[in-house]
mmCIF file of N, CA and C in Angstrom:
data_model
loop_
_atom_site.group_PDB
_atom_site.id
_atom_site.type_symbol
_atom_site.label_atom_id
_atom_site.label_comp_id
_atom_site.label_asym_id
_atom_site.label_seq_id
_atom_site.Cartn_x
_atom_site.Cartn_y
_atom_site.Cartn_z
ATOM 1 N N SER A 1 -87.208 140.040 -19.245
ATOM 2 C CA SER A 1 -88.367 139.794 -20.057
ATOM 3 C C SER A 1 -88.019 139.304 -21.446
ATOM 4 N N ALA A 2 -86.775 139.201 -21.773
ATOM 5 C CA ALA A 2 -86.361 138.754 -23.102
ATOM 6 C C ALA A 2 -86.165 137.259 -23.118
ATOM 7 N N ALA A 3 -86.783 136.541 -22.198
ATOM 8 C CA ALA A 3 -86.629 135.068 -22.175
ATOM 9 C C ALA A 3 -87.276 134.474 -23.395
ATOM 10 N N PRO A 4 -86.852 133.294 -23.832
ATOM 11 C CA PRO A 4 -87.335 132.726 -25.058
ATOM 12 C C PRO A 4 -88.860 132.462 -25.081
ATOM 13 N N GLY A 5 -89.466 132.180 -23.960
ATOM 14 C CA GLY A 5 -90.888 131.822 -23.965
ATOM 15 C C GLY A 5 -91.791 132.978 -23.598
ATOM 16 N N ASN A 6 -91.234 134.182 -23.438
ATOM 17 C CA ASN A 6 -92.035 135.376 -23.073
ATOM 18 C C ASN A 6 -92.753 135.899 -24.331
ATOM 19 N N LEU A 7 -94.041 135.858 -24.345
ATOM 20 C CA LEU A 7 -94.838 136.173 -25.490
ATOM 21 C C LEU A 7 -94.783 137.691 -25.826
ATOM 22 N N ALA A 8 -94.998 138.507 -24.836
ATOM 23 C CA ALA A 8 -95.130 139.970 -25.072
ATOM 24 C C ALA A 8 -93.922 140.762 -24.605
ATOM 25 N N SER A 9 -92.874 140.065 -24.126
ATOM 26 C CA SER A 9 -91.654 140.787 -23.555
ATOM 27 C C SER A 9 -92.013 141.721 -22.473
ATOM 28 N N LEU A 10 -93.006 141.365 -21.667
ATOM 29 C CA LEU A 10 -93.385 142.183 -20.522
ATOM 30 C C LEU A 10 -93.089 141.376 -19.268
ATOM 31 N N ASN A 11 -92.791 142.099 -18.198
ATOM 32 C CA ASN A 11 -92.455 141.469 -16.947
ATOM 33 C C ASN A 11 -93.719 141.210 -16.126
ATOM 34 N N LYS A 12 -94.535 140.278 -16.609
ATOM 35 C CA LYS A 12 -95.767 139.856 -15.929
ATOM 36 C C LYS A 12 -95.791 138.338 -15.883
ATOM 37 N N GLN A 13 -96.402 137.782 -14.879
ATOM 38 C CA GLN A 13 -96.465 136.359 -14.767
ATOM 39 C C GLN A 13 -97.246 135.716 -15.909
ATOM 40 N N LYS A 14 -98.238 136.443 -16.367
ATOM 41 C CA LYS A 14 -99.072 135.898 -17.454
ATOM 42 C C LYS A 14 -98.234 135.566 -18.684
ATOM 43 N N TYR A 15 -97.167 136.353 -18.972
ATOM 44 C CA TYR A 15 -96.335 136.163 -20.148
ATOM 45 C C TYR A 15 -95.042 135.483 -19.828
ATOM 46 N N SER A 16 -94.667 135.481 -18.616
ATOM 47 C CA SER A 16 -93.315 134.978 -18.177
ATOM 48 C C SER A 16 -93.115 133.508 -18.466
ATOM 49 N N ALA A 17 -91.970 133.149 -19.070
ATOM 50 C CA ALA A 17 -91.671 131.780 -19.339
ATOM 51 C C ALA A 17 -91.059 131.087 -18.155
ATOM 52 N N LEU A 18 -90.523 131.842 -17.239
ATOM 53 C CA LEU A 18 -89.861 131.224 -16.064
ATOM 54 C C LEU A 18 -90.792 130.959 -14.897
ATOM 55 N N SER A 19 -91.776 131.837 -14.668
ATOM 56 C CA SER A 19 -92.637 131.707 -13.508
ATOM 57 C C SER A 19 -93.950 131.026 -13.791
ATOM 58 N N HIS A 20 -94.421 131.044 -15.038
ATOM 59 C CA HIS A 20 -95.708 130.400 -15.343
ATOM 60 C C HIS A 20 -95.520 128.921 -15.655
ATOM 61 N N PRO A 21 -96.395 128.038 -15.218
ATOM 62 C CA PRO A 21 -96.201 126.591 -15.453
ATOM 63 C C PRO A 21 -96.382 126.208 -16.919
ATOM 64 N N LYS A 22 -97.153 126.996 -17.678
ATOM 65 C CA LYS A 22 -97.346 126.677 -19.111
ATOM 66 C C LYS A 22 -96.987 127.874 -19.970
ATOM 67 N N PRO A 23 -95.724 128.155 -20.183
ATOM 68 C CA PRO A 23 -95.358 129.316 -21.006
ATOM 69 C C PRO A 23 -95.538 129.043 -22.492
ATOM 70 N N VAL A 24 -95.826 130.134 -23.226
ATOM 71 C CA VAL A 24 -95.953 130.093 -24.667
ATOM 72 C C VAL A 24 -95.255 131.288 -25.236
ATOM 73 N N GLY A 25 -94.506 131.125 -26.271
ATOM 74 C CA GLY A 25 -93.825 132.257 -26.925
ATOM 75 C C GLY A 25 -93.701 132.023 -28.401
ATOM 76 N N LEU A 26 -93.684 133.143 -29.159
ATOM 77 C CA LEU A 26 -93.484 133.087 -30.597
ATOM 78 C C LEU A 26 -92.277 133.974 -30.952
ATOM 79 N N SER A 27 -91.454 133.477 -31.828
ATOM 80 C CA SER A 27 -90.264 134.231 -32.241
ATOM 81 C C SER A 27 -89.921 133.819 -33.687
ATOM 82 N N VAL A 28 -88.947 134.547 -34.249
ATOM 83 C CA VAL A 28 -88.484 134.271 -35.612
ATOM 84 C C VAL A 28 -87.063 133.883 -35.576
ATOM 85 N N ARG A 29 -86.752 132.819 -36.374
ATOM 86 C CA ARG A 29 -85.346 132.380 -36.500
ATOM 87 C C ARG A 29 -85.031 132.345 -37.986
ATOM 88 N N LYS A 30 -83.884 132.923 -38.296
ATOM 89 C CA LYS A 30 -83.426 133.009 -39.680
ATOM 90 C C LYS A 30 -82.554 131.817 -40.013
ATOM 91 N N ASN A 31 -82.916 131.067 -41.074
ATOM 92 C CA ASN A 31 -82.111 129.975 -41.561
ATOM 93 C C ASN A 31 -81.649 130.288 -42.956
ATOM 94 N N GLY A 32 -80.501 130.886 -43.083
ATOM 95 C CA GLY A 32 -79.981 131.331 -44.403
ATOM 96 C C GLY A 32 -80.843 132.475 -44.869
ATOM 97 N N LYS A 33 -81.502 132.273 -46.041
ATOM 98 C CA LYS A 33 -82.381 133.287 -46.593
ATOM 99 C C LYS A 33 -83.825 133.162 -46.030
ATOM 100 N N LYS A 34 -84.148 132.005 -45.505
ATOM 101 C CA LYS A 34 -85.507 131.760 -45.074
ATOM 102 C C LYS A 34 -85.707 132.090 -43.603
ATOM 103 N N ASP A 35 -86.918 132.593 -43.250
ATOM 104 C CA ASP A 35 -87.335 132.881 -41.904
ATOM 105 C C ASP A 35 -88.298 131.798 -41.427
ATOM 106 N N THR A 36 -88.154 131.400 -40.181
ATOM 107 C CA THR A 36 -88.978 130.343 -39.611
ATOM 108 C C THR A 36 -89.675 130.927 -38.352
ATOM 109 N N ILE A 37 -90.932 130.681 -38.207
ATOM 110 C CA ILE A 37 -91.666 131.054 -36.979
ATOM 111 C C ILE A 37 -91.508 129.920 -35.953
ATOM 112 N N ILE A 38 -91.027 130.231 -34.770
ATOM 113 C CA ILE A 38 -90.759 129.201 -33.750
ATOM 114 C C ILE A 38 -91.696 129.470 -32.564
ATOM 115 N N MET A 39 -92.377 128.387 -32.139
ATOM 116 C CA MET A 39 -93.208 128.456 -30.964
ATOM 117 C C MET A 39 -92.429 127.792 -29.788
ATOM 118 N N THR A 40 -92.239 128.552 -28.713
ATOM 119 C CA THR A 40 -91.520 128.051 -27.584
ATOM 120 C C THR A 40 -92.485 127.725 -26.435
ATOM 121 N N THR A 41 -92.322 126.482 -25.892
ATOM 122 C CA THR A 41 -93.104 126.070 -24.754
ATOM 123 C C THR A 41 -92.189 125.369 -23.753
ATOM 124 N N LYS A 42 -92.737 125.066 -22.634
ATOM 125 C CA LYS A 42 -91.897 124.400 -21.612
ATOM 126 C C LYS A 42 -91.806 122.936 -21.995
ATOM 127 N N SER A 43 -90.579 122.382 -21.826
ATOM 128 C CA SER A 43 -90.366 120.986 -22.158
ATOM 129 C C SER A 43 -91.225 120.061 -21.231
ATOM 130 N N THR A 44 -91.704 118.968 -21.827
ATOM 131 C CA THR A 44 -92.559 118.078 -21.083
ATOM 132 C C THR A 44 -91.784 116.958 -20.366
ATOM 133 N N LYS A 45 -90.517 116.816 -20.778
ATOM 134 C CA LYS A 45 -89.708 115.746 -20.133
ATOM 135 C C LYS A 45 -89.155 116.260 -18.824
ATOM 136 N N ASP A 46 -89.279 115.497 -17.713
ATOM 137 C CA ASP A 46 -88.820 115.939 -16.436
ATOM 138 C C ASP A 46 -87.336 116.103 -16.391
ATOM 139 N N ALA A 47 -86.587 115.223 -16.964
ATOM 140 C CA ALA A 47 -85.121 115.255 -16.909
ATOM 141 C C ALA A 47 -84.566 116.540 -17.548
ATOM 142 N N SER A 48 -85.172 116.957 -18.641
ATOM 143 C CA SER A 48 -84.659 118.167 -19.303
ATOM 144 C C SER A 48 -85.009 119.441 -18.560
ATOM 145 N N THR A 49 -86.145 119.474 -17.866
ATOM 146 C CA THR A 49 -86.528 120.677 -17.136
ATOM 147 C C THR A 49 -85.668 120.778 -15.843
ATOM 148 N N ILE A 50 -85.271 119.650 -15.263
ATOM 149 C CA ILE A 50 -84.463 119.698 -14.044
ATOM 150 C C ILE A 50 -83.059 120.181 -14.371
ATOM 151 N N SER A 51 -82.479 119.684 -15.451
ATOM 152 C CA SER A 51 -81.094 119.991 -15.791
ATOM 153 C C SER A 51 -81.004 121.436 -16.260
ATOM 154 N N GLY A 52 -81.987 121.969 -16.913
ATOM 155 C CA GLY A 52 -81.948 123.345 -17.358
ATOM 156 C C GLY A 52 -81.448 123.485 -18.772
ATOM 157 N N LYS A 53 -80.812 122.469 -19.340
ATOM 158 C CA LYS A 53 -80.264 122.601 -20.698
ATOM 159 C C LYS A 53 -81.388 122.698 -21.697
ATOM 160 N N ASN A 54 -82.391 121.876 -21.583
ATOM 161 C CA ASN A 54 -83.465 121.851 -22.544
ATOM 162 C C ASN A 54 -84.770 122.259 -21.841
ATOM 163 N N PHE A 55 -84.750 123.332 -21.113
ATOM 164 C CA PHE A 55 -85.932 123.770 -20.331
ATOM 165 C C PHE A 55 -87.050 124.094 -21.316
ATOM 166 N N PHE A 56 -86.747 124.679 -22.447
ATOM 167 C CA PHE A 56 -87.779 125.061 -23.412
ATOM 168 C C PHE A 56 -87.755 124.096 -24.606
ATOM 169 N N ALA A 57 -88.934 123.787 -25.134
ATOM 170 C CA ALA A 57 -89.068 123.009 -26.350
ATOM 171 C C ALA A 57 -89.487 123.950 -27.488
ATOM 172 N N GLU A 58 -88.785 123.891 -28.575
ATOM 173 C CA GLU A 58 -89.100 124.799 -29.712
ATOM 174 C C GLU A 58 -89.697 123.969 -30.821
ATOM 175 N N THR A 59 -90.765 124.495 -31.419
ATOM 176 C CA THR A 59 -91.461 123.844 -32.460
ATOM 177 C C THR A 59 -91.708 124.814 -33.612
ATOM 178 N N GLY A 60 -91.443 124.400 -34.860
ATOM 179 C CA GLY A 60 -91.693 125.265 -35.994
ATOM 180 C C GLY A 60 -93.172 125.357 -36.263
ATOM 181 N N VAL A 61 -93.628 126.531 -36.660
ATOM 182 C CA VAL A 61 -95.011 126.773 -36.931
ATOM 183 C C VAL A 61 -95.184 127.064 -38.430
ATOM 184 N N ALA A 62 -96.168 126.449 -39.052
ATOM 185 C CA ALA A 62 -96.405 126.660 -40.485
ATOM 186 C C ALA A 62 -96.791 128.128 -40.757
ATOM 187 N N LYS A 63 -96.356 128.610 -41.941
ATOM 188 C CA LYS A 63 -96.663 129.965 -42.298
ATOM 189 C C LYS A 63 -97.877 130.103 -43.207
ATOM 190 N N GLY A 64 -98.354 128.996 -43.712
ATOM 191 C CA GLY A 64 -99.427 129.031 -44.655
ATOM 192 C C GLY A 64 -100.818 128.802 -44.089
ATOM 193 N N GLY A 65 -101.840 129.150 -44.794
ATOM 194 C CA GLY A 65 -103.203 128.835 -44.382
ATOM 195 C C GLY A 65 -103.717 129.741 -43.303
ATOM 196 N N LYS A 66 -105.064 129.783 -43.155
ATOM 197 C CA LYS A 66 -105.643 130.582 -42.151
ATOM 198 C C LYS A 66 -105.672 129.869 -40.842
ATOM 199 N N GLU A 67 -105.926 128.573 -40.840
ATOM 200 C CA GLU A 67 -105.950 127.798 -39.597
ATOM 201 C C GLU A 67 -104.643 127.098 -39.425
ATOM 202 N N VAL A 68 -103.925 127.387 -38.344
ATOM 203 C CA VAL A 68 -102.623 126.800 -38.095
ATOM 204 C C VAL A 68 -102.767 125.820 -36.906
ATOM 205 N N LYS A 69 -102.228 124.626 -37.099
ATOM 206 C CA LYS A 69 -102.353 123.592 -36.078
ATOM 207 C C LYS A 69 -101.730 124.033 -34.740
ATOM 208 N N GLY A 70 -100.565 124.624 -34.767
ATOM 209 C CA GLY A 70 -99.905 125.022 -33.537
ATOM 210 C C GLY A 70 -100.673 126.032 -32.759
ATOM 211 N N LEU A 71 -101.347 126.952 -33.428
ATOM 212 C CA LEU A 71 -102.099 127.972 -32.739
ATOM 213 C C LEU A 71 -103.372 127.409 -32.079
ATOM 214 N N SER A 72 -103.937 126.399 -32.715
ATOM 215 C CA SER A 72 -105.159 125.814 -32.145
ATOM 216 C C SER A 72 -104.785 125.020 -30.883
ATOM 217 N N ARG A 73 -103.545 124.466 -30.829
ATOM 218 C CA ARG A 73 -103.081 123.753 -29.667
ATOM 219 C C ARG A 73 -102.863 124.746 -28.530
ATOM 220 N N VAL A 74 -102.422 125.930 -28.817
ATOM 221 C CA VAL A 74 -102.199 126.971 -27.792
ATOM 222 C C VAL A 74 -103.560 127.326 -27.156
ATOM 223 N N ALA A 75 -104.624 127.339 -27.956
ATOM 224 C CA ALA A 75 -105.957 127.693 -27.429
ATOM 225 C C ALA A 75 -106.442 126.662 -26.411
ATOM 226 N N LEU A 76 -106.005 125.419 -26.573
ATOM 227 C CA LEU A 76 -106.394 124.415 -25.598
ATOM 228 C C LEU A 76 -105.551 124.502 -24.324
ATOM 229 N N VAL A 77 -104.234 124.797 -24.456
ATOM 230 C CA VAL A 77 -103.345 124.821 -23.294
ATOM 231 C C VAL A 77 -103.497 126.150 -22.512
ATOM 232 N N ARG A 78 -103.493 127.268 -23.261
ATOM 233 C CA ARG A 78 -103.618 128.555 -22.622
ATOM 234 C C ARG A 78 -104.692 129.446 -23.305
ATOM 235 N N PRO A 79 -105.951 129.153 -22.913
ATOM 236 C CA PRO A 79 -107.054 129.914 -23.569
ATOM 237 C C PRO A 79 -106.967 131.421 -23.313
ATOM 238 N N ASP A 80 -106.330 131.836 -22.206
ATOM 239 C CA ASP A 80 -106.206 133.248 -21.919
ATOM 240 C C ASP A 80 -105.296 133.976 -22.887
ATOM 241 N N LEU A 81 -104.361 133.236 -23.540
ATOM 242 C CA LEU A 81 -103.409 133.853 -24.441
ATOM 243 C C LEU A 81 -103.731 133.583 -25.912
ATOM 244 N N ALA A 82 -104.789 132.908 -26.198
ATOM 245 C CA ALA A 82 -105.147 132.481 -27.595
ATOM 246 C C ALA A 82 -105.202 133.678 -28.536
ATOM 247 N N GLU A 83 -105.916 134.732 -28.151
ATOM 248 C CA GLU A 83 -106.020 135.891 -29.026
ATOM 249 C C GLU A 83 -104.698 136.591 -29.223
ATOM 250 N N GLU A 84 -103.924 136.707 -28.139
ATOM 251 C CA GLU A 84 -102.638 137.424 -28.247
ATOM 252 C C GLU A 84 -101.637 136.617 -29.077
ATOM 253 N N VAL A 85 -101.624 135.293 -28.967
ATOM 254 C CA VAL A 85 -100.779 134.468 -29.815
ATOM 255 C C VAL A 85 -101.174 134.606 -31.282
ATOM 256 N N ALA A 86 -102.460 134.626 -31.546
ATOM 257 C CA ALA A 86 -102.915 134.801 -32.920
ATOM 258 C C ALA A 86 -102.551 136.169 -33.477
ATOM 259 N N ALA A 87 -102.609 137.211 -32.647
ATOM 260 C CA ALA A 87 -102.256 138.533 -33.087
ATOM 261 C C ALA A 87 -100.759 138.605 -33.344
ATOM 262 N N LYS A 88 -99.967 138.031 -32.496
ATOM 263 C CA LYS A 88 -98.507 138.066 -32.713
ATOM 264 C C LYS A 88 -98.126 137.271 -33.931
ATOM 265 N N TYR A 89 -98.815 136.128 -34.141
ATOM 266 C CA TYR A 89 -98.508 135.325 -35.351
ATOM 267 C C TYR A 89 -98.857 136.115 -36.591
ATOM 268 N N ALA A 90 -99.933 136.873 -36.603
ATOM 269 C CA ALA A 90 -100.296 137.693 -37.737
ATOM 270 C C ALA A 90 -99.262 138.797 -37.981
ATOM 271 N N LYS A 91 -98.799 139.392 -36.913
ATOM 272 C CA LYS A 91 -97.739 140.463 -37.066
ATOM 273 C C LYS A 91 -96.424 139.903 -37.603
ATOM 274 N N ILE A 92 -96.050 138.704 -37.133
ATOM 275 C CA ILE A 92 -94.816 138.069 -37.610
ATOM 276 C C ILE A 92 -94.978 137.707 -39.082
ATOM 277 N N LYS A 93 -96.108 137.164 -39.446
ATOM 278 C CA LYS A 93 -96.337 136.751 -40.823
ATOM 279 C C LYS A 93 -96.368 137.985 -41.730
ATOM 280 N N GLN A 94 -96.928 139.095 -41.252
ATOM 281 C CA GLN A 94 -96.964 140.325 -42.030
ATOM 282 C C GLN A 94 -95.528 140.860 -42.239
ATOM 283 N N SER A 95 -94.680 140.683 -41.240
ATOM 284 C CA SER A 95 -93.356 141.211 -41.357
ATOM 285 C C SER A 95 -92.507 140.469 -42.427
ATOM 286 N N PHE A 96 -92.928 139.287 -42.810
ATOM 287 C CA PHE A 96 -92.188 138.529 -43.857
ATOM 288 C C PHE A 96 -92.478 139.101 -45.267
ATOM 289 N N ARG A 97 -93.525 139.828 -45.431
ATOM 290 C CA ARG A 97 -93.869 140.327 -46.731
ATOM 291 C C ARG A 97 -92.873 141.372 -47.211
ATOM 292 N N LYS A 98 -92.558 141.273 -48.499
ATOM 293 C CA LYS A 98 -91.649 142.195 -49.115
ATOM 294 C C LYS A 98 -92.406 143.434 -49.557
ATOM 295 N N ASN A 99 -91.730 144.607 -49.470
ATOM 296 C CA ASN A 99 -92.368 145.856 -49.885
ATOM 297 C C ASN A 99 -92.301 145.878 -51.419
ATOM 298 N N ARG A 100 -93.454 145.961 -52.016
ATOM 299 C CA ARG A 100 -93.509 146.058 -53.494
ATOM 300 C C ARG A 100 -93.530 147.538 -53.893
ATOM 301 N N ASN A 101 -92.442 147.933 -54.544
ATOM 302 C CA ASN A 101 -92.431 149.331 -55.047
ATOM 303 C C ASN A 101 -93.084 149.375 -56.418
ATOM 304 N N VAL A 102 -94.124 150.137 -56.535
ATOM 305 C CA VAL A 102 -94.807 150.273 -57.818
ATOM 306 C C VAL A 102 -94.159 151.373 -58.604
ATOM 307 N N ALA A 103 -93.683 151.040 -59.774
ATOM 308 C CA ALA A 103 -93.020 152.069 -60.616
ATOM 309 C C ALA A 103 -94.108 152.955 -61.274
ATOM 310 N N LYS A 104 -94.059 154.221 -60.963
ATOM 311 C CA LYS A 104 -95.032 155.149 -61.471
ATOM 312 C C LYS A 104 -94.435 155.800 -62.755
ATOM 313 N N SER A 105 -95.327 156.001 -63.749
ATOM 314 C CA SER A 105 -94.929 156.545 -64.979
ATOM 315 C C SER A 105 -94.743 158.064 -64.794
ATOM 316 N N ARG A 106 -93.710 158.598 -65.360
ATOM 317 C CA ARG A 106 -93.463 160.052 -65.256
ATOM 318 C C ARG A 106 -94.367 160.807 -66.237
ATOM 319 N N ARG A 107 -94.771 160.135 -67.241
ATOM 320 C CA ARG A 107 -95.666 160.800 -68.286
ATOM 321 C C ARG A 107 -97.028 161.078 -67.718
ATOM 322 N N ALA A 108 -97.528 160.214 -66.869
ATOM 323 C CA ALA A 108 -98.909 160.340 -66.386
ATOM 324 C C ALA A 108 -99.021 161.479 -65.347
ATOM 325 N N ALA A 109 -97.878 161.959 -64.843
ATOM 326 C CA ALA A 109 -97.923 162.992 -63.818
ATOM 327 C C ALA A 109 -98.410 164.343 -64.380
ATOM 328 N N ASN A 110 -98.243 164.595 -65.657
ATOM 329 C CA ASN A 110 -98.601 165.870 -66.256
ATOM 330 C C ASN A 110 -100.044 165.988 -66.527
#
């Protein structure tokens, strides 16, 4: 279930990248200090899917804005997974946030 295109890491055909004809997956790739959200789909070229080397096509997804182009494309291809992809995207984006430690004054405690 840890295949690159498996959205929920569950052993179900709905999420499986190997058994479903239109797999969709979201993951994070670290490039130096920066993190990138990667959307994994099945490659559209016949030669690459037959050989197995480039079975999956990876596309970077923008981290800004409320409406993301890649996620709207998923809604057209896999409408059954649109909500789950959006939820996972929100979780990944939330994980990029740094924890802000607020310094509390010791004087105000008394």
